[in-house]
PDB file of C-alpha atoms in Angstrom:
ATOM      1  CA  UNK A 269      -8.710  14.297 -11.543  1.00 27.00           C
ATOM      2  CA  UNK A 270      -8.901  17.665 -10.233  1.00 28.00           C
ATOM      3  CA  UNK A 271      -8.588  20.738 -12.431  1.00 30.00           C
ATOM      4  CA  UNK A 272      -4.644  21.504 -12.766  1.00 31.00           C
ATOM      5  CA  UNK A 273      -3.840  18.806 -10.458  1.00 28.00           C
ATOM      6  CA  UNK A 274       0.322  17.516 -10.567  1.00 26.00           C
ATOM      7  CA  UNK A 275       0.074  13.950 -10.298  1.00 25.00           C
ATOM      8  CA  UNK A 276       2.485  11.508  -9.676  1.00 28.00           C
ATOM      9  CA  UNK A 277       0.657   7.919 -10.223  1.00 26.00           C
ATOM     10  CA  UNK A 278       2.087   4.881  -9.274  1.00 28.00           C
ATOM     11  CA  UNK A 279      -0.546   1.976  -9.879  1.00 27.00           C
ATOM     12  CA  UNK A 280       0.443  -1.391  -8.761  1.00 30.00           C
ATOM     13  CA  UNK A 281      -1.696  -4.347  -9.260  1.00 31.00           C
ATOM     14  CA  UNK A 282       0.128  -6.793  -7.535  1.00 34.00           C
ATOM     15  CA  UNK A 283      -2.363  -9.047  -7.120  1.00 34.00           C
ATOM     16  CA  UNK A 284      -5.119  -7.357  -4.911  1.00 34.00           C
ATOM     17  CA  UNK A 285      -3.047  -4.555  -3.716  1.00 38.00           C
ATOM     18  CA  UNK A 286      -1.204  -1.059  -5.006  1.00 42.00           C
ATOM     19  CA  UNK A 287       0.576   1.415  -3.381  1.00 45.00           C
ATOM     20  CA  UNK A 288      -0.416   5.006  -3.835  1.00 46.00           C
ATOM     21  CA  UNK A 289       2.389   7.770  -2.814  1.00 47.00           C
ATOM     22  CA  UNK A 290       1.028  11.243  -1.770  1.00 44.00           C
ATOM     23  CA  UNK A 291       4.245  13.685  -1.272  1.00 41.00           C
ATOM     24  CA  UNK A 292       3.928  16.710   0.585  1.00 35.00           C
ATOM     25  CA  UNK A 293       7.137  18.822  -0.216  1.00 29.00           C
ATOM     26  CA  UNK A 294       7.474  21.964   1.559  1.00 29.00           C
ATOM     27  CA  UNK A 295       9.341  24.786  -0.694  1.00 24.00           C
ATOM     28  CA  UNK A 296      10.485  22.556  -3.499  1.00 26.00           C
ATOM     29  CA  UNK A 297       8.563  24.677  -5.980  1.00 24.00           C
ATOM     30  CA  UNK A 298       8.461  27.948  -3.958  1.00 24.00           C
ATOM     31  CA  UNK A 299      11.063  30.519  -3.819  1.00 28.00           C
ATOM     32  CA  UNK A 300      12.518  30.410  -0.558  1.00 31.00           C
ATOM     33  CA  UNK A 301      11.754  33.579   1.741  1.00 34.00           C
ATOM     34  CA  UNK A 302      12.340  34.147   5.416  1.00 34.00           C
ATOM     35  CA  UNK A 303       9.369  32.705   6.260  1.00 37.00           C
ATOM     36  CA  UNK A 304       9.389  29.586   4.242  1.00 34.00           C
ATOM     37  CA  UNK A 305      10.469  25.771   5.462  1.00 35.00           C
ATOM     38  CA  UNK A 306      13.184  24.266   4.378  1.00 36.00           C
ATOM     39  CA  UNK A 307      13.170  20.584   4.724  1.00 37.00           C
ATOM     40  CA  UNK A 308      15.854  17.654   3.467  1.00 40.00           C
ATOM     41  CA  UNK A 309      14.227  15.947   0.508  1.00 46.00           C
ATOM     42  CA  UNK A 310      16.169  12.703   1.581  1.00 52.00           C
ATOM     43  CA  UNK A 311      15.392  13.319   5.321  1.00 55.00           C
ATOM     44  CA  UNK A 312      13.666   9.754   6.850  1.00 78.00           C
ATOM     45  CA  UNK A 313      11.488   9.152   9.552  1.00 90.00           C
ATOM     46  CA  UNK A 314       8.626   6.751   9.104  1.00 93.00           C
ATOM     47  CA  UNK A 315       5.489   6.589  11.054  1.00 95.00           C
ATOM     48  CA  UNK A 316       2.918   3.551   9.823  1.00 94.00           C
ATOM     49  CA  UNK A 317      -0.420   2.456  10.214  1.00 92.00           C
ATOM     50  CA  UNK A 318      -1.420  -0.739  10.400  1.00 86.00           C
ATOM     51  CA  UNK A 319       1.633  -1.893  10.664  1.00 83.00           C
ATOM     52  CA  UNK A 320       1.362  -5.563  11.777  1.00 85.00           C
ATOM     53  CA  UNK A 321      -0.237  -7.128   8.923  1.00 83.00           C
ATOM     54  CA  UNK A 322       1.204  -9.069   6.269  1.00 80.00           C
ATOM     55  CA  UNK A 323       1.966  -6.066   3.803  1.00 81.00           C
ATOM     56  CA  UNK A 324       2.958  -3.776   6.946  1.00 86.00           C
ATOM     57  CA  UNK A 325       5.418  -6.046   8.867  1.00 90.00           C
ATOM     58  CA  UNK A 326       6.974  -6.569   5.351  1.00 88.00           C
ATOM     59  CA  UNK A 327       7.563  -2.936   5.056  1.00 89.00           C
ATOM     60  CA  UNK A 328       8.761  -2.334   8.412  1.00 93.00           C
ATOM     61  CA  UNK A 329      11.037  -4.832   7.826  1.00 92.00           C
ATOM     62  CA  UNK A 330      12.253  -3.321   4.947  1.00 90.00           C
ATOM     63  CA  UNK A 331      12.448   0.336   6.247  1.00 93.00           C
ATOM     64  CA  UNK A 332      14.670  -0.939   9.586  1.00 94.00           C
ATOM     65  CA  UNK A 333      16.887  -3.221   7.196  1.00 92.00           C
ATOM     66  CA  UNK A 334      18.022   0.153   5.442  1.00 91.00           C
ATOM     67  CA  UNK A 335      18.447   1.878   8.520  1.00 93.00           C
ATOM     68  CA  UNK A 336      15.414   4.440   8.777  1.00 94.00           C
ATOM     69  CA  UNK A 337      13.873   5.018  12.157  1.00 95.00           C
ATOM     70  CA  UNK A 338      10.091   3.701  12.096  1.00 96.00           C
ATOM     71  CA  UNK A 339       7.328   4.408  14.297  1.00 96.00           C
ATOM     72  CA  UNK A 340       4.788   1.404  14.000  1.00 96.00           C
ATOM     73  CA  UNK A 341       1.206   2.310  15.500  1.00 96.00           C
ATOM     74  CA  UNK A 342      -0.463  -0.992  16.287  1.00 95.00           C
ATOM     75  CA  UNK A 343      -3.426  -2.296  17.946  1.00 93.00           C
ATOM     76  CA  UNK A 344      -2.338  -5.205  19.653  1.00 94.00           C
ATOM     77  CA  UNK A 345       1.281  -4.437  21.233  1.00 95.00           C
ATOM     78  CA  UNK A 346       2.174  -8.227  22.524  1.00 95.00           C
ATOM     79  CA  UNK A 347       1.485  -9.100  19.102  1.00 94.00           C
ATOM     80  CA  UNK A 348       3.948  -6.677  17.827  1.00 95.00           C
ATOM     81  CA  UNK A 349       6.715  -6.865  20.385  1.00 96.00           C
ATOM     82  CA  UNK A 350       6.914 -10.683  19.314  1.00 95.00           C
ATOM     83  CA  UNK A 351       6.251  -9.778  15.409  1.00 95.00           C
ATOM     84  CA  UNK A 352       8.745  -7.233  14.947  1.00 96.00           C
ATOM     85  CA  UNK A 353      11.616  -8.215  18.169  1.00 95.00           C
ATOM     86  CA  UNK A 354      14.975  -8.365  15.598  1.00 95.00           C
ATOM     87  CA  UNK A 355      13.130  -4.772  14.770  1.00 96.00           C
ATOM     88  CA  UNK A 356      12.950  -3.502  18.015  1.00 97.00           C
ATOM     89  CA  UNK A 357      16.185  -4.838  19.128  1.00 96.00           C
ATOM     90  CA  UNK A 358      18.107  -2.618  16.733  1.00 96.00           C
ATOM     91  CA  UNK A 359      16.661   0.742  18.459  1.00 96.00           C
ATOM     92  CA  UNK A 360      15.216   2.098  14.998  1.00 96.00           C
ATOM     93  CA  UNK A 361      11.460   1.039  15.569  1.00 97.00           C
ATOM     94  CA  UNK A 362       9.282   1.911  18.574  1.00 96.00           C
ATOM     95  CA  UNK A 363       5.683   1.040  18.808  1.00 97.00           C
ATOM     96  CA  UNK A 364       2.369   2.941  19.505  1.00 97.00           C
ATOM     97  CA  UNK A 365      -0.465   1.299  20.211  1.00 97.00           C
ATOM     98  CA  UNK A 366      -3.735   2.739  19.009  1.00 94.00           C
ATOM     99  CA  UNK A 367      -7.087   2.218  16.439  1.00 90.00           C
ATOM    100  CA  UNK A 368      -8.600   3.728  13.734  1.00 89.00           C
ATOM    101  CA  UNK A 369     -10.579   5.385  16.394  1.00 90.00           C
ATOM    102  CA  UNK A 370      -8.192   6.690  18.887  1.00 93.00           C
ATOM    103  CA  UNK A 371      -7.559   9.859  16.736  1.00 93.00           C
ATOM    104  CA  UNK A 372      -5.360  11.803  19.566  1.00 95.00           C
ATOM    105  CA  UNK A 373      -3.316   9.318  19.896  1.00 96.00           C
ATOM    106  CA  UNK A 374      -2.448   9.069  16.526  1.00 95.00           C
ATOM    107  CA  UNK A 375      -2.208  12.795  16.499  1.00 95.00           C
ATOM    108  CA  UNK A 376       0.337  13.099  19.194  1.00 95.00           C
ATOM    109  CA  UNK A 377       2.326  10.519  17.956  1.00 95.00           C
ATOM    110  CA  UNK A 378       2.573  11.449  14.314  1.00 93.00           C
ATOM    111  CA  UNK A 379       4.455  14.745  15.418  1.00 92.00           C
ATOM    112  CA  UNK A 380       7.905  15.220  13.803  1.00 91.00           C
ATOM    113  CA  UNK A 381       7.709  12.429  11.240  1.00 93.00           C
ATOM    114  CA  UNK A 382       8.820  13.173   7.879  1.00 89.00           C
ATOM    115  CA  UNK A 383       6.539  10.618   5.888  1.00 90.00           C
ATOM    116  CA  UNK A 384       3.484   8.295   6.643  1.00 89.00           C
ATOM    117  CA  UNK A 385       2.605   4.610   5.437  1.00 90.00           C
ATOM    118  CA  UNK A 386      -0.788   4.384   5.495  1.00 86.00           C
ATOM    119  CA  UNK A 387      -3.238   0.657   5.195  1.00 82.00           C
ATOM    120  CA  UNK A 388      -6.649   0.898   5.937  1.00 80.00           C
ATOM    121  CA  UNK A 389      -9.384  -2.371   5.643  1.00 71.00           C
ATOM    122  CA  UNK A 390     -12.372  -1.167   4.196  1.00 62.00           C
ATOM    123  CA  UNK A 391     -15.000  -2.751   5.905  1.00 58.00           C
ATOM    124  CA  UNK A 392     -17.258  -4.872   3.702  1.00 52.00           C
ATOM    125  CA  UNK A 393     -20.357  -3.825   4.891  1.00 54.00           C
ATOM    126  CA  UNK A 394     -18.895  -0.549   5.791  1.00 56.00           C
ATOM    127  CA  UNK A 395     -16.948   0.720   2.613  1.00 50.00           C
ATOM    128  CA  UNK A 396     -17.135   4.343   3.234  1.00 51.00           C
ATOM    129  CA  UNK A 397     -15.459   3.891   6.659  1.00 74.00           C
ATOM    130  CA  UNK A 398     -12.039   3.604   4.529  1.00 75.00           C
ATOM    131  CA  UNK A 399     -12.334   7.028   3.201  1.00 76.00           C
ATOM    132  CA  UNK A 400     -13.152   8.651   6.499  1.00 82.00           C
ATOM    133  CA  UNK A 401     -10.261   7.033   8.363  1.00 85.00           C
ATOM    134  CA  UNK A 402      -7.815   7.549   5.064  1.00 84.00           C
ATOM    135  CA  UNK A 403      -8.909  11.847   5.137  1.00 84.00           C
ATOM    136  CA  UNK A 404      -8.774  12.161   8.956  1.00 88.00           C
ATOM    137  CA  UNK A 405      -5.533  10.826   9.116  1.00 90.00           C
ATOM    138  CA  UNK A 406      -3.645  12.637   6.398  1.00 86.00           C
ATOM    139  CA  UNK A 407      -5.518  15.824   7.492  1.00 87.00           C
ATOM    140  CA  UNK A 408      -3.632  15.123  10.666  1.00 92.00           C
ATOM    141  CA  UNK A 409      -0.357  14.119   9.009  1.00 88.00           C
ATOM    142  CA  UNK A 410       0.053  17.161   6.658  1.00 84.00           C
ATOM    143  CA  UNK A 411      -0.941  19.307   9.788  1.00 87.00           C
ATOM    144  CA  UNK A 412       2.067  17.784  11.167  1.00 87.00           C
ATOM    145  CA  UNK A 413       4.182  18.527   8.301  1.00 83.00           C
ATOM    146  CA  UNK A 414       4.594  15.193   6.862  1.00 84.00           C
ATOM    147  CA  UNK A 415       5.965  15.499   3.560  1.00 82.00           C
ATOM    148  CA  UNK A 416       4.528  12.068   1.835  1.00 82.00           C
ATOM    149  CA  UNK A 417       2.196   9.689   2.382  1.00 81.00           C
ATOM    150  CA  UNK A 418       2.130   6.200   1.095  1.00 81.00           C
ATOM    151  CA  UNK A 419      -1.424   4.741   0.950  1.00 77.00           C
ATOM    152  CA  UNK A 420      -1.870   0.808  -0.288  1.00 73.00           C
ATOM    153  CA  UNK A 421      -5.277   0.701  -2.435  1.00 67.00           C
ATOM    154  CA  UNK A 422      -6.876  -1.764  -4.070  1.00 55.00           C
ATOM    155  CA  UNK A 423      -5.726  -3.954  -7.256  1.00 49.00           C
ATOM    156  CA  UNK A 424      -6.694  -2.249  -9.934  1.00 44.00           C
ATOM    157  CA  UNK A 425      -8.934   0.743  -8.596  1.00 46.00           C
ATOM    158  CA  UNK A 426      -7.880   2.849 -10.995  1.00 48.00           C
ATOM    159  CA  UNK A 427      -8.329   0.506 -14.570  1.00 50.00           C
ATOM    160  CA  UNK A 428     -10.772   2.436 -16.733  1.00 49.00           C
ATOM    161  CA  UNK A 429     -14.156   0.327 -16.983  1.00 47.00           C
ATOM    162  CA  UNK A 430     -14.218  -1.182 -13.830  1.00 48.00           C
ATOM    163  CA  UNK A 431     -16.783   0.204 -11.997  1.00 49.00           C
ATOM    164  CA  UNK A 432     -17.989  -1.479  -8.757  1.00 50.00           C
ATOM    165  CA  UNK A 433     -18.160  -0.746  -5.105  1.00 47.00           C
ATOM    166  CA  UNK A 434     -14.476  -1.759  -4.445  1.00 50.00           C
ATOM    167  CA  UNK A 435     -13.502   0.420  -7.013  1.00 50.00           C
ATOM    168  CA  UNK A 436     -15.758   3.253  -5.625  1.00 49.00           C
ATOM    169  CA  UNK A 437     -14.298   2.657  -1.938  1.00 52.00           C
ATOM    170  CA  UNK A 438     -10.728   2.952  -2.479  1.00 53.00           C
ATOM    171  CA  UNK A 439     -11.499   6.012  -5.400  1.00 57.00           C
ATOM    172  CA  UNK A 440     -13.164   8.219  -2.975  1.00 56.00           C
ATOM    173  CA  UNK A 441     -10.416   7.360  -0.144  1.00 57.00           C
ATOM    174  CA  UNK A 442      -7.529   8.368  -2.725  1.00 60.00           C
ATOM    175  CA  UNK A 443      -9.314  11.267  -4.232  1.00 60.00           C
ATOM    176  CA  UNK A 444      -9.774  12.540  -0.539  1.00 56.00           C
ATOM    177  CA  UNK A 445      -5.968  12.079   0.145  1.00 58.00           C
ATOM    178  CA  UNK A 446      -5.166  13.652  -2.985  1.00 56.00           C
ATOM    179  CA  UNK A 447      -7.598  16.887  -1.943  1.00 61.00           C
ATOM    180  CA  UNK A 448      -5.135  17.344   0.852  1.00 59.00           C
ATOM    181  CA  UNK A 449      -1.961  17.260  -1.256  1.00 56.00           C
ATOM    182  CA  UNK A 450      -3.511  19.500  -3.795  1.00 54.00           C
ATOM    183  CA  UNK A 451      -4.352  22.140  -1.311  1.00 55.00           C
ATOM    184  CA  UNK A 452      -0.951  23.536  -2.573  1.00 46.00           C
ATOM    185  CA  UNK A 453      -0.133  22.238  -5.915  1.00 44.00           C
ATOM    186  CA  UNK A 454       3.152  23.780  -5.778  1.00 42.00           C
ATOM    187  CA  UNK A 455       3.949  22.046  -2.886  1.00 42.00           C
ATOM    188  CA  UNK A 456       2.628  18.796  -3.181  1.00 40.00           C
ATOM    189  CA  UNK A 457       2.720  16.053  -5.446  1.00 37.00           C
ATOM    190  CA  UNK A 458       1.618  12.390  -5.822  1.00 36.00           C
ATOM    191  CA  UNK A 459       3.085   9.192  -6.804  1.00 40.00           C
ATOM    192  CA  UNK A 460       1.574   5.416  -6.627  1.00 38.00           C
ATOM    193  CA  UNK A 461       3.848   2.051  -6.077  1.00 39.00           C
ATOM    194  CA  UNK A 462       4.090  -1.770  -5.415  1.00 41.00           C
ATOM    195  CA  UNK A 463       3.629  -3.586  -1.773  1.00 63.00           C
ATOM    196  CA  UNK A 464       5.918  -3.913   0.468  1.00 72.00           C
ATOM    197  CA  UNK A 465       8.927  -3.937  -1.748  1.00 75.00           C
ATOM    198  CA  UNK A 466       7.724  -0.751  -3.795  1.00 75.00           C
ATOM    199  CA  UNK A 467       6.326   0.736  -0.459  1.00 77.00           C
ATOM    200  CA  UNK A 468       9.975   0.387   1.524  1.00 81.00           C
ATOM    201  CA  UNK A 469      12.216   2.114  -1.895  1.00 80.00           C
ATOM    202  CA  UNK A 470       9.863   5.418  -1.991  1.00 78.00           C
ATOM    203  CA  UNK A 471       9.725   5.598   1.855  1.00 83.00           C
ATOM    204  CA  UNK A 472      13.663   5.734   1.589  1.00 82.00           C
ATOM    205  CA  UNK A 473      14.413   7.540  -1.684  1.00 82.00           C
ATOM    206  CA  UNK A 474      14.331  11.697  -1.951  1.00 79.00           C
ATOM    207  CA  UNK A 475      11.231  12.684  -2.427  1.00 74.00           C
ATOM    208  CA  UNK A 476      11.902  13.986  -5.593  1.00 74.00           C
ATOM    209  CA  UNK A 477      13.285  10.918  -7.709  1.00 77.00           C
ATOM    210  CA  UNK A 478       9.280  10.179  -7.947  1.00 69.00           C
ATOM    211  CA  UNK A 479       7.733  12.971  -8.020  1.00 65.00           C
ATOM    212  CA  UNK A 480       4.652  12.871 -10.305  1.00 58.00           C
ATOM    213  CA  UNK A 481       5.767   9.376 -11.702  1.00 60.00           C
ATOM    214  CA  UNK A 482       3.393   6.482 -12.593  1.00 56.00           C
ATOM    215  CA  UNK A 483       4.358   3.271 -11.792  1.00 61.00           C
ATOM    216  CA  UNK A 484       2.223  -0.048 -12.634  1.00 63.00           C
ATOM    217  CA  UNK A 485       3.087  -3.906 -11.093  1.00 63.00           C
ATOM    218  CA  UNK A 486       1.778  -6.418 -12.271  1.00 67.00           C
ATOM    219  CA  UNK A 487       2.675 -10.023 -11.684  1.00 67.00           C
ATOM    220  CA  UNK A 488       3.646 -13.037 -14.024  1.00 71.00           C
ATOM    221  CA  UNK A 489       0.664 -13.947 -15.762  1.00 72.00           C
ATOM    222  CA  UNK A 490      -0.192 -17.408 -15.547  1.00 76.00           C
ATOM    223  CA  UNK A 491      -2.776 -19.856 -15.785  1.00 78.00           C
ATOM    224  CA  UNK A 492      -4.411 -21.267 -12.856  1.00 79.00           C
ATOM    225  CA  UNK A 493      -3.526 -24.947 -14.840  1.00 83.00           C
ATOM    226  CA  UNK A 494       0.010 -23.319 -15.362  1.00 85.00           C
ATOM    227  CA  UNK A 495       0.472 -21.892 -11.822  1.00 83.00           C
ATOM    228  CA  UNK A 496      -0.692 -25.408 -10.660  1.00 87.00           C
ATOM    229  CA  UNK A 497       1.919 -26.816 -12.782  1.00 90.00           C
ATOM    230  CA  UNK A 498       4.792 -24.821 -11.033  1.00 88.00           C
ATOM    231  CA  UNK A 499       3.557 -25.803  -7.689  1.00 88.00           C
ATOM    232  CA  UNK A 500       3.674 -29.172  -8.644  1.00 91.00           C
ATOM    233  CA  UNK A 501       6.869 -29.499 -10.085  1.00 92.00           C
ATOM    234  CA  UNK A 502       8.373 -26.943  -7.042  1.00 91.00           C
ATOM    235  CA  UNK A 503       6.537 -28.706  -3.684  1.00 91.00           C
ATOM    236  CA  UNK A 504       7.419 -32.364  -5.566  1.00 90.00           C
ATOM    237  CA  UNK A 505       3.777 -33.259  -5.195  1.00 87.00           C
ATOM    238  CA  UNK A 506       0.753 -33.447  -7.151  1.00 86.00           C
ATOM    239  CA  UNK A 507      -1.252 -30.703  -7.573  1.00 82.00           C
ATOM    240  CA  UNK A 508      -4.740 -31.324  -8.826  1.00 81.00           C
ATOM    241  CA  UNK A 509      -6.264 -28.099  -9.929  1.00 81.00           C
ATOM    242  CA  UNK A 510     -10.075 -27.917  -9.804  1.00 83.00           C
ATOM    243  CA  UNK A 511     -12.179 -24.522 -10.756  1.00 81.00           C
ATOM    244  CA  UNK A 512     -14.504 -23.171  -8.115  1.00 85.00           C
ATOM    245  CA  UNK A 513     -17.863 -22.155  -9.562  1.00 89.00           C
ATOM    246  CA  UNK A 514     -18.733 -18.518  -9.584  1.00 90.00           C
ATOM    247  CA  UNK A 515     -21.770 -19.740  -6.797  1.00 92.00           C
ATOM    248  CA  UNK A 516     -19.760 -21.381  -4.483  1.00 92.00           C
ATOM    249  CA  UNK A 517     -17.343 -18.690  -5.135  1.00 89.00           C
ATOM    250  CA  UNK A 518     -20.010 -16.203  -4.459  1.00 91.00           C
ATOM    251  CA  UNK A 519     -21.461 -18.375  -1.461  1.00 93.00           C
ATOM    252  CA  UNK A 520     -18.197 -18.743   0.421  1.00 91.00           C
ATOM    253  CA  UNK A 521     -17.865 -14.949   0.301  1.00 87.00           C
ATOM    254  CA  UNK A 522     -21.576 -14.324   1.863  1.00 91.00           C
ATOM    255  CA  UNK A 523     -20.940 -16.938   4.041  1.00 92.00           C
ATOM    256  CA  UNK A 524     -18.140 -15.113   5.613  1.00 87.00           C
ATOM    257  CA  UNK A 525     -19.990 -11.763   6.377  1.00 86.00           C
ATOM    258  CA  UNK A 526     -19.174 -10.386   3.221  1.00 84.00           C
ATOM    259  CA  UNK A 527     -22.472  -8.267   1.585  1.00 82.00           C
ATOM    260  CA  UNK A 528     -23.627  -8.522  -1.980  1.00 87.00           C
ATOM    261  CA  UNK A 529     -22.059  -6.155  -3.624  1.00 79.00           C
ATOM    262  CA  UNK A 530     -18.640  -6.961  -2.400  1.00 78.00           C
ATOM    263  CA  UNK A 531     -19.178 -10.376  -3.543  1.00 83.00           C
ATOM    264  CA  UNK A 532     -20.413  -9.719  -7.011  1.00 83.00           C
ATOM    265  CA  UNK A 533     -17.213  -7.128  -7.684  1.00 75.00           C
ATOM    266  CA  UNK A 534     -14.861  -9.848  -6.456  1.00 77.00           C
ATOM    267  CA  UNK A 535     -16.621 -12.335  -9.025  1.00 80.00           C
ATOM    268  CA  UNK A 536     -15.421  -9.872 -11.872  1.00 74.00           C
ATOM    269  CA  UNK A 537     -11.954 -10.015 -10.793  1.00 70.00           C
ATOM    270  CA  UNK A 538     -11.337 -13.493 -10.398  1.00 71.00           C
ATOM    271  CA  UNK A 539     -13.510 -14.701 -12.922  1.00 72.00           C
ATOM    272  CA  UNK A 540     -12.942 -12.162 -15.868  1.00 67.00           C
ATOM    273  CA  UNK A 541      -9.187 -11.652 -15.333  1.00 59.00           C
ATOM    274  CA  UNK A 542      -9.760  -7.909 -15.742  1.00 55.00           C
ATOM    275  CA  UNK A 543      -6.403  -5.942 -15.529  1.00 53.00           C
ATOM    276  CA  UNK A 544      -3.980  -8.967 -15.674  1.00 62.00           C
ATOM    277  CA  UNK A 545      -0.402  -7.648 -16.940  1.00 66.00           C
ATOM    278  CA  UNK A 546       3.447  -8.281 -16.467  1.00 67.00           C
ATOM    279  CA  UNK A 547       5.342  -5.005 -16.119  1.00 68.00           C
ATOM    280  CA  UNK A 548       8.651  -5.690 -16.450  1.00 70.00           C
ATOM    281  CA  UNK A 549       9.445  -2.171 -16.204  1.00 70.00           C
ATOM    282  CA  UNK A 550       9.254  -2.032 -12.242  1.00 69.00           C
ATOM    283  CA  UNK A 551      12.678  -3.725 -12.209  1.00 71.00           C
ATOM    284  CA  UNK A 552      13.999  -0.515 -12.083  1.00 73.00           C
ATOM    285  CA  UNK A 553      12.425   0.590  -8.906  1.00 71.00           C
ATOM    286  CA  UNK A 554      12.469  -2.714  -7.149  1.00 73.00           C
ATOM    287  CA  UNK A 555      15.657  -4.169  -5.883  1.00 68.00           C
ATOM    288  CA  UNK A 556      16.057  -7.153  -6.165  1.00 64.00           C
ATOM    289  CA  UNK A 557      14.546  -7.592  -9.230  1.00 65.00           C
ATOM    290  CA  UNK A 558      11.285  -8.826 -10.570  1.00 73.00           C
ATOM    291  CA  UNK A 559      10.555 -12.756 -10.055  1.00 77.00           C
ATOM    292  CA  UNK A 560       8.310 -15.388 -11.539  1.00 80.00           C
ATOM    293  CA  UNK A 561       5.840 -16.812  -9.897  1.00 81.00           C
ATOM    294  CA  UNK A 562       8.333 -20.244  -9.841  1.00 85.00           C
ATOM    295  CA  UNK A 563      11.186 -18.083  -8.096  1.00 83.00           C
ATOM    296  CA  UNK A 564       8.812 -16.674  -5.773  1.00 80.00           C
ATOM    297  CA  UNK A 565       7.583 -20.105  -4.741  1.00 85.00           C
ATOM    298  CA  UNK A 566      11.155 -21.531  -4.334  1.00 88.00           C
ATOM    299  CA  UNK A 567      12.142 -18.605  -2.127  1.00 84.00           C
ATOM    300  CA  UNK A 568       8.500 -19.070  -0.266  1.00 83.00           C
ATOM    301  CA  UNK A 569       8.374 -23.153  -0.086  1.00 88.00           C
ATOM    302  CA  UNK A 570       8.251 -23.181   3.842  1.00 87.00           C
ATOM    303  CA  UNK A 571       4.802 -21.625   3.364  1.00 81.00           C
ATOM    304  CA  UNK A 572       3.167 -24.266   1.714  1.00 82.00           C
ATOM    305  CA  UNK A 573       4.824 -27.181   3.822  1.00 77.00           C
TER     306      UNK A 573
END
């Protein structure tokens, strides 16, 4: 942490995924003069990155279902325009297409949004490419007077004793992030959430109402016999469940592209079970509540038919 830093934490380890929340709030903490900005703490305007994956679609959809005009900067615009057309159709999202790379593009179409959702692959034989990307881009979007930034990291980056390059990737990329919002400590503050759901209520909620919170999500723990239990009973089949070994695990991962070291970290969290917790608490941020795993599959059954 950085000396004197205000923090607002929100760790979710929703499986592989949290959701940190960087807010940039102009003259919240400063006494107002004629030169100072005054913004609207509850004041919406979304632009996201990455926005056609399987997190990012879910939080567009949730940011146009409650109204709030969303810019979606994609890479592959036929994709989108068929992803997100109930979306588009409403006249709250628009689409930019752009990469990682195409930095003035992003630039000029950041300008006048209020906050940024940020998701950024870190390459696997490339991890310090995620930090780059993750500091260029909120350099830009702070320039631009965005007031928070929501930025999904890795499960459990941030769970003392861990130490590994995944946990080193998505570290540097949030420490980087948080260098920018602690340029002005009195004007900037942090908070972390869950996925999509936990991504879509801070993007819509005043700034303020989490402001230098700490939020953790954590899933129904189960065991894999358990969890193949429910899917039996739920799908009305049988489920054998069978345990991969830790080298087939480990060769299927190399196999894919994936280097050594990424493979070896993901060993520890599949095979130790390091970090695995039910936080019933987040019912208070998520709406609808918190389900178990068996809800979840009901509601999800077309999936695995």
């Amino acid at each position: 942490m950085l000396p004197n830093a205000r923090r607002d934490c929100v760790d979710i380890d929703c499986f592989w995924m949290g959701v940190l929340v960087y807010s940039h709030i102009l003259s919240l903490y400063t006494p107002t003069t004629k030169n100072s900005v005054q913004i609207s703490s509850d004041k919406n305007n979304v632009f996201a990155v990455r926005a056609s994956g399987n997190v990012g679609s879910d939080v567009i959809d949730g940011l146009v279902r409650k109204g709030v005009e969303t810019t979606a900067y994609v890479r592959n615009e036929k994709k989108a325009r068929e992803l997100f057309k109930d979306e588009l159709a409403t006249g709250l999202l628009s689409i930019v297409v752009g990469t990682y790379t195409s930095i003035d593009i992003y630039a000029r179409a950041n300008e006048g949004h209020d906050r940024l959702f940020i998701l950024v692959s870190g390459g696997v034989n490339k991890p310090v490419s995620m930090s780059k990307i993750k500091e260029i881009f909120g350099k830009i979007a702070y320039e631009r007077r965005v007031r928070q930034i929501v930025d999904v990291s890795s499960y459990n980056v941030r769970i003392d004793g861990i130490q590994c390059i995944i946990r080193h990737m998505h570290t540097t990329s949030e420490d980087k992030l948080l260098a920018l919002a602690e340029t002005n400590s009195d004007e900037r503050s942090l908070v972390i959430l869950n996925i999509s759901e936990c991504a879509a209520a801070v993007l819509t909620e005043p700034v303020e109402k989490h402001d230098r919170s700490i939020y953790e999500a954590g899933a129904e723990v189960l065991s894999n016999e358990q969890r193949a239990k429910i899917f039996d009973k739920v799908l009305g089949t049988s489920i054998m469940y069978e345990q991969q070994t830790i080298e087939d695990f480990y060769k299927t991962n190399i196999s894919s592209g994936m280097n050594h070291s990424f493979a070896y970290d993901l060993i520890k969290l599949a095979f130790n079970g390091e970090g695995k917790k039910a936080t019933l608490q987040l019912a208070v941020i998520l709406n609808p509540p918190l389900r178990t795993f068996e809800e979840w599959l009901q509601d999800n059954i077309q999936l695995f038919q």
